[in-house]
Amino acid sequence: MLLFTPGPTPVPESVRQAMATQTLHHRTPEFEAIFKEARERLMKLFGMDECVMLASSGTGAMQASVLNLCKHKALTVNAGKFGERFGKIVTAMGKELVELKYDWNTPASLEDVKKALEQNSDIDTLFIQVSESAGGLRHPVEEIATYVKSVNPNIMIVADGITAVGVEKIDTTNIDALVAGSQKAFMLPPGLAMIGLSSDAVERIGSGVDYYFNLASEIKKQQQNTTAYTAPTTLIIGLNAIFDEIDKEGIDALYRRTEARAKATQSALEALGLTIYPKTPARSMSTVIDDDAEAIRKLLKTKYEVNIAGGQDHLKGKIFRINQMGLIPVNESVWVVNAIEMALSELGRRPFDGLASRTFNDIYFKEI
Ligand SMILES: *Cc1c(COP(=O)(O)O)cnc(C)c1O
């Protein structure tokens, strides 16, 4: 079965092997060397001054950012499940919330952010997804961050890059915290969350708040190549193995291939007469809105051995999402669009003529 859901993503064989080595104690020079290597590689990938790794799913890092960076009032962008989650965390942590709400196919607008800041001069932190995975939407994060900093450089910008870090190069000039998670673009099993931090963010964190998610105590320990509590050693070993895999061709090659694959997939789907759901598609996944979404998904799983994701909440049964994150063999991506074409033929939508794989190949190999 090909796993083509936008998280979890398949773990490369070499990485699984690296994680199958004997248990290491986390308070040893051996593990500290591994931790140091992972930390340095992460900071380089984030393009940021500091980073922390947390033993939690991505949501833990979202919560840690709310707790440690937002003083009392947050602006959040809700264009899907994950933007909605930032709002829920803000409220659960007892902070004030101003939420910009959008359809799940619609990116946040700079105008709305402007208005919200004018009406609420006490907003101290903005929370936004780079790629909102609920609909496969790309928000104009860099543009919004640049604007917010020009108005008030004290407003912290927290970007959820769980389906964006490792997918495309993100300009972190105006971003203070960039959140990532192991089971999406990092191609690892779930359980490791990572946050890239600006020096301004480190300053804002100060002595930190909370206990388990106190970022000040983590920063202090992690600068010494250890963690405040037991580190997820296996996942950090896996993280270095992922970087080894990526470094074979370099990160820029991964970005280029991901972009080419996303473009080729989108063109192939459109050639079949399908409709791309988001107005500004993220490169992390390809999302189609279609009345037959569930029937297509079911045929893919039962007949063609491809597991793609559906939609949630009001989009349940209405969309399907195809992963583009990670080191995906191109033959697998071609098979996925071909399988969708076969499914459409079986549903009586259009006769199979190989158009999807042809379109994919035309675009992908021209781009690459
Ligand atoms: C998956 C995801 C999360 C949540 O991560 P968990 O690891 O499930 O806690 C947050 N944001 C985005 C954009 C995601 O795709």
Coordinates of C-alpha atoms and ligand atoms in Angstrom, one line a residue:
M1 CA 0.0 0.0 0.0
L2 CA 1.4 3.4 -1.0
L3 CA 1.0 5.9 1.9
F4 CA 0.1 9.2 0.2
T5 CA -1.6 11.0 3.1
P6 CA -0.2 14.5 4.1
G7 CA 1.0 13.1 7.4
P8 CA 2.0 10.7 8.5
T9 CA 4.4 10.2 5.5
P10 CA 6.5 7.1 4.8
V11 CA 9.8 6.8 6.7
P12 CA 12.7 5.9 4.4
E13 CA 14.3 2.5 4.9
S14 CA 17.7 3.9 5.8
V15 CA 16.1 6.0 8.6
R16 CA 14.1 3.0 9.9
Q17 CA 17.4 1.1 10.1
A18 CA 19.2 3.9 11.9
M19 CA 16.4 4.0 14.5
A20 CA 16.6 0.2 15.1
T21 CA 20.0 0.4 16.8
Q22 CA 20.5 -0.4 20.5
T23 CA 19.0 1.9 23.1
L24 CA 21.2 4.8 24.1
H25 CA 21.1 6.6 27.4
H26 CA 20.2 10.2 26.9
R27 CA 22.6 11.6 29.5
T28 CA 25.8 10.5 27.9
P29 CA 28.5 12.1 25.7
E30 CA 27.5 9.7 22.9
F31 CA 23.9 11.0 22.8
E32 CA 25.0 14.6 23.4
A33 CA 27.1 14.5 20.2
I34 CA 24.1 13.2 18.3
F35 CA 21.9 15.9 19.8
K36 CA 24.4 18.6 18.9
E37 CA 24.5 17.5 15.3
A38 CA 20.7 17.4 15.0
R39 CA 20.4 20.8 16.6
E40 CA 22.9 22.4 14.3
R41 CA 21.3 20.9 11.2
L42 CA 17.9 22.0 12.4
M43 CA 19.0 25.6 12.9
K44 CA 20.5 25.7 9.5
L45 CA 17.3 24.3 7.9
F46 CA 15.1 26.8 9.8
G47 CA 17.6 29.7 9.1
M48 CA 17.1 30.9 12.6
D49 CA 19.2 31.8 15.7
E50 CA 17.9 29.2 18.1
C51 CA 15.8 26.0 18.1
V52 CA 14.3 23.6 20.6
M53 CA 13.2 20.0 20.2
L54 CA 10.3 18.7 22.3
A55 CA 9.0 15.2 22.9
S56 CA 5.4 15.8 21.8
S57 CA 3.3 15.8 18.7
G58 CA 3.2 19.1 16.7
T59 CA 0.3 20.4 18.8
G60 CA 2.6 20.4 21.9
A61 CA 4.9 22.9 20.1
M62 CA 1.9 25.0 19.1
Q63 CA 0.9 25.1 22.8
A64 CA 4.4 25.8 24.0
S65 CA 4.5 28.8 21.6
V66 CA 1.2 30.2 22.9
L67 CA 2.3 29.8 26.5
N68 CA 5.8 31.2 26.2
L69 CA 5.4 33.9 23.5
C70 CA 1.9 35.4 23.9
K71 CA 1.6 37.7 26.8
H72 CA -2.2 38.3 26.9
K73 CA -3.8 38.8 23.4
A74 CA -3.4 36.8 20.3
L75 CA -4.4 37.3 16.7
T76 CA -5.0 33.9 15.0
V77 CA -5.9 33.0 11.4
N78 CA -8.5 30.3 11.1
A79 CA -8.8 28.9 7.6
G80 CA -9.0 25.2 8.7
K81 CA -8.6 22.7 11.5
F82 CA -5.1 23.8 12.5
G83 CA -5.7 27.5 12.5
E84 CA -8.8 26.8 14.5
R85 CA -6.5 24.8 16.9
F86 CA -4.3 27.8 17.6
G87 CA -7.5 29.7 18.7
K88 CA -8.6 26.9 20.9
I89 CA -5.2 26.7 22.6
V90 CA -5.1 30.5 23.1
T91 CA -8.5 30.3 24.8
A92 CA -7.6 27.2 26.8
M93 CA -4.4 28.9 28.1
G94 CA -6.6 31.8 29.4
K95 CA -5.5 34.4 26.9
E96 CA -7.6 36.9 24.8
L97 CA -8.3 35.9 21.2
V98 CA -9.0 37.9 18.0
E99 CA -9.6 35.4 15.2
L100 CA -9.7 36.0 11.5
K101 CA -12.0 33.3 10.0
Y102 CA -11.9 32.2 6.4
D103 CA -13.3 29.5 4.2
W104 CA -10.8 26.6 4.1
N105 CA -9.8 27.4 0.5
T106 CA -9.1 31.1 1.2
P107 CA -5.8 32.6 2.3
A108 CA -5.6 35.3 5.0
S109 CA -5.6 38.8 3.6
L110 CA -3.2 41.5 4.6
E111 CA -6.2 44.0 4.8
D112 CA -7.9 41.9 7.5
V113 CA -4.7 41.7 9.5
K114 CA -4.3 45.5 9.2
K115 CA -7.8 46.1 10.4
A116 CA -7.5 43.7 13.3
L117 CA -4.3 45.4 14.5
E118 CA -5.8 48.8 14.2
Q119 CA -8.8 47.8 16.2
N120 CA -6.7 45.9 18.8
S121 CA -3.5 47.8 19.5
D122 CA -2.8 45.3 22.4
I123 CA -2.3 42.2 20.2
D124 CA 1.1 40.9 21.1
T125 CA 1.4 37.7 19.0
L126 CA 0.2 36.5 15.6
F127 CA -0.4 32.8 15.0
I128 CA -0.7 31.5 11.4
Q129 CA -0.1 28.4 9.4
V130 CA 2.4 28.5 6.5
S131 CA 0.5 25.6 5.0
E132 CA -3.0 24.9 6.4
S133 CA -3.3 21.2 6.0
A134 CA -7.1 21.1 6.3
G135 CA -7.5 22.3 2.7
G136 CA -3.9 22.3 1.5
L137 CA -3.8 26.1 1.5
R138 CA -0.8 28.4 1.5
H139 CA -1.1 31.6 3.5
P140 CA 1.0 34.6 2.5
V141 CA 2.9 34.4 5.8
E142 CA 6.0 36.2 4.8
E143 CA 4.0 39.2 3.4
I144 CA 1.9 39.4 6.6
A145 CA 4.9 39.0 8.9
T146 CA 6.7 41.8 7.1
Y147 CA 3.7 44.1 7.4
V148 CA 3.1 43.3 11.1
K149 CA 6.8 44.0 11.9
S150 CA 6.7 47.3 10.1
V151 CA 3.7 48.3 12.2
N152 CA 5.0 47.0 15.5
P153 CA 8.2 45.0 15.8
N154 CA 7.3 43.9 19.3
I155 CA 4.5 41.7 17.9
M156 CA 5.7 38.1 17.8
I157 CA 5.0 36.1 14.7
V158 CA 4.5 32.4 15.2
A159 CA 4.2 30.4 12.0
D160 CA 3.1 26.7 12.0
G161 CA 5.3 25.1 9.4
I162 CA 4.4 21.5 10.2
T163 CA 3.6 20.9 6.6
A164 CA 6.0 23.5 5.2
V165 CA 9.4 23.2 6.8
G166 CA 11.3 20.8 4.5
V167 CA 8.8 21.4 1.7
E168 CA 9.9 24.8 0.5
K169 CA 12.4 27.5 1.6
I170 CA 10.6 29.8 4.1
D171 CA 11.9 33.3 4.5
T172 CA 12.2 33.6 8.3
T173 CA 13.4 37.2 8.3
N174 CA 10.2 38.3 10.1
I175 CA 9.2 35.1 11.8
D176 CA 9.9 34.6 15.5
A177 CA 8.9 31.0 15.9
L178 CA 8.6 28.4 13.3
V179 CA 6.9 25.1 14.4
A180 CA 7.7 21.7 12.8
G181 CA 6.7 18.1 13.5
S182 CA 8.4 14.8 12.8
Q183 CA 5.6 12.9 11.0
K184 CA 5.0 15.3 8.1
A185 CA 7.7 16.8 5.9
F186 CA 10.4 15.3 8.1
M187 CA 9.4 11.7 7.2
L188 CA 9.8 10.4 10.7
P189 CA 7.4 8.6 13.0
P190 CA 5.3 10.9 15.2
G191 CA 6.5 12.2 18.6
L192 CA 9.1 14.9 17.9
A193 CA 8.2 18.6 17.7
M194 CA 10.7 21.3 16.8
I195 CA 10.6 25.1 17.0
G196 CA 12.9 27.5 15.3
L197 CA 13.3 30.7 17.3
S198 CA 14.5 34.3 16.5
S199 CA 16.7 36.0 19.1
D200 CA 13.8 38.4 19.7
A201 CA 11.7 35.3 20.6
V202 CA 14.4 34.1 23.0
E203 CA 14.3 37.5 24.6
R204 CA 10.5 37.5 24.9
I205 CA 10.6 34.0 26.4
G206 CA 12.8 35.3 29.2
S207 CA 12.5 32.9 32.1
G208 CA 9.6 31.1 30.4
V209 CA 6.3 29.9 31.7
D210 CA 4.7 26.4 32.3
Y211 CA 6.6 23.4 33.5
Y212 CA 6.9 20.7 30.8
F213 CA 6.6 23.2 28.0
N214 CA 8.8 25.9 29.6
L215 CA 10.9 27.0 26.6
A216 CA 13.4 28.9 28.8
S217 CA 14.5 25.7 30.6
E218 CA 14.6 23.8 27.3
I219 CA 16.7 26.5 25.6
K220 CA 19.1 26.5 28.5
K221 CA 19.5 22.7 28.4
Q222 CA 19.5 22.3 24.7
Q223 CA 22.3 24.9 24.3
Q224 CA 24.3 22.3 26.4
N225 CA 23.2 19.6 24.0
T226 CA 20.8 17.9 26.3
T227 CA 17.1 18.2 27.2
A228 CA 15.3 19.2 30.3
Y229 CA 13.4 15.8 30.4
T230 CA 14.1 12.5 28.7
A231 CA 14.9 13.2 25.0
P232 CA 13.1 11.1 22.3
T233 CA 16.5 9.6 21.5
T234 CA 15.3 7.3 18.7
L235 CA 13.6 10.1 16.8
I236 CA 16.6 12.4 17.1
I237 CA 18.8 9.6 15.8
G238 CA 16.2 9.3 13.0
L239 CA 16.4 13.1 12.4
N240 CA 20.1 12.9 11.7
A241 CA 19.5 10.0 9.3
I242 CA 16.8 12.1 7.5
F243 CA 19.3 14.9 7.1
D244 CA 21.8 12.4 5.7
E245 CA 19.2 11.3 3.2
I246 CA 18.4 14.9 2.2
D247 CA 22.1 15.8 2.0
K248 CA 22.7 13.2 -0.7
E249 CA 21.3 15.6 -3.2
G250 CA 20.9 18.7 -1.0
I251 CA 18.0 20.5 0.4
D252 CA 17.6 22.7 -2.7
A253 CA 17.0 19.5 -4.8
L254 CA 14.3 18.4 -2.4
Y255 CA 12.6 21.8 -2.6
R256 CA 12.9 21.7 -6.4
R257 CA 11.5 18.1 -6.7
T258 CA 8.7 18.8 -4.3
E259 CA 7.7 21.9 -6.3
A260 CA 7.9 20.1 -9.6
R261 CA 5.9 17.1 -8.2
A262 CA 3.2 19.4 -6.8
K263 CA 2.9 21.3 -10.1
A264 CA 2.9 18.1 -12.2
T265 CA 0.2 16.5 -10.0
Q266 CA -2.0 19.6 -10.1
S267 CA -1.7 19.8 -13.9
A268 CA -2.5 16.1 -14.3
L269 CA -5.6 16.4 -12.0
E270 CA -6.8 19.5 -13.9
A271 CA -6.3 17.7 -17.2
L272 CA -8.7 15.1 -16.0
G273 CA -11.3 17.8 -15.4
L274 CA -10.9 17.8 -11.6
T275 CA -11.0 21.0 -9.5
I276 CA -8.2 22.1 -7.2
Y277 CA -9.8 23.2 -4.0
P278 CA -7.5 25.9 -2.5
K279 CA -7.2 29.3 -4.1
T280 CA -3.5 29.4 -3.2
P281 CA -2.4 25.7 -3.1
A282 CA 0.5 24.8 -0.8
R283 CA 3.2 22.6 -2.1
S284 CA 2.8 20.1 0.7
M285 CA -0.3 18.4 -0.8
S286 CA -2.7 18.5 -3.7
T287 CA -6.3 18.9 -2.8
V288 CA -9.3 18.2 -5.0
I289 CA -12.9 19.1 -4.3
D290 CA -15.3 16.6 -6.0
D291 CA -18.7 15.0 -5.3
D292 CA -17.1 11.6 -6.0
A293 CA -14.2 12.3 -3.5
E294 CA -15.1 9.3 -1.3
A295 CA -15.7 6.9 -4.2
I296 CA -12.4 7.9 -5.7
R297 CA -10.6 7.5 -2.4
K298 CA -12.2 4.1 -1.8
L299 CA -11.2 2.8 -5.3
L300 CA -7.7 4.0 -4.8
K301 CA -7.4 2.1 -1.5
T302 CA -9.1 -1.1 -2.4
K303 CA -8.1 -1.6 -6.0
Y304 CA -4.9 0.4 -6.6
E305 CA -3.2 0.2 -3.2
V306 CA -2.9 3.9 -2.7
N307 CA -3.9 5.5 0.6
I308 CA -4.8 9.2 0.2
A309 CA -6.6 11.5 2.8
G310 CA -10.1 12.8 2.8
G311 CA -11.5 15.9 4.4
Q312 CA -12.6 16.7 7.9
D313 CA -15.7 18.5 9.4
H314 CA -17.8 20.2 6.7
L315 CA -15.4 18.9 4.0
K316 CA -15.8 15.2 5.0
G317 CA -16.5 13.3 1.8
K318 CA -16.1 16.4 -0.3
I319 CA -12.3 16.6 -0.9
F320 CA -9.3 14.3 -1.2
R321 CA -5.7 15.2 -0.4
I322 CA -2.6 13.8 -2.0
N323 CA 0.7 14.1 -0.1
Q324 CA 3.7 15.9 -1.8
M325 CA 6.0 16.0 1.3
G326 CA 9.2 14.1 1.6
L327 CA 11.5 12.1 -0.7
I328 CA 8.8 10.5 -2.9
P329 CA 9.9 8.3 -5.8
V330 CA 8.6 9.8 -9.0
N331 CA 7.2 6.5 -10.2
E332 CA 4.9 6.4 -7.2
S333 CA 3.5 9.9 -7.9
V334 CA 2.9 8.9 -11.5
W335 CA 1.1 5.8 -10.3
V336 CA -1.2 7.9 -8.1
V337 CA -2.4 10.2 -10.8
N338 CA -2.8 7.2 -13.1
A339 CA -4.8 5.4 -10.5
I340 CA -7.1 8.4 -10.2
E341 CA -7.6 8.4 -13.9
M342 CA -8.5 4.7 -13.8
A343 CA -10.9 5.4 -10.9
L344 CA -12.6 8.1 -12.9
S345 CA -13.0 5.8 -15.8
E346 CA -14.6 3.2 -13.5
L347 CA -17.0 5.7 -12.2
G348 CA -18.0 6.5 -15.8
R349 CA -16.6 10.0 -15.6
R350 CA -14.2 9.8 -18.6
P351 CA -12.7 7.0 -20.6
F352 CA -9.1 6.1 -19.6
D353 CA -6.5 7.3 -22.2
G354 CA -3.4 7.8 -20.1
L355 CA -3.7 11.6 -20.0
A356 CA -2.9 11.9 -16.3
S357 CA 0.5 10.2 -16.4
R358 CA 1.4 11.8 -19.7
T359 CA 0.6 15.3 -18.3
F360 CA 2.5 14.5 -15.1
N361 CA 5.6 13.4 -17.0
D362 CA 5.5 16.3 -19.4
I363 CA 5.5 18.9 -16.6
Y364 CA 7.7 17.1 -14.1
F365 CA 10.6 16.3 -16.3
K366 CA 10.5 19.7 -17.9
E367 CA 10.7 21.3 -14.4
I368 CA 13.3 19.1 -12.9
Ligands
LIG1 C1 -0.6 17.8 11.6 C2 -0.6 19.3 11.8 C3 -0.6 19.8 13.1 C4 -0.7 19.0 14.3 O1 0.2 18.2 14.6 P1 0.1 16.9 15.5 O2 1.4 16.3 15.4 O3 -1.1 16.1 15.0 O4 -0.2 17.4 16.9 C5 -0.5 21.2 13.2 N1 -0.5 22.0 12.2 C6 -0.5 21.5 10.9 C7 -0.5 22.5 9.8 C8 -0.5 20.2 10.7 O5 -0.6 19.7 9.4

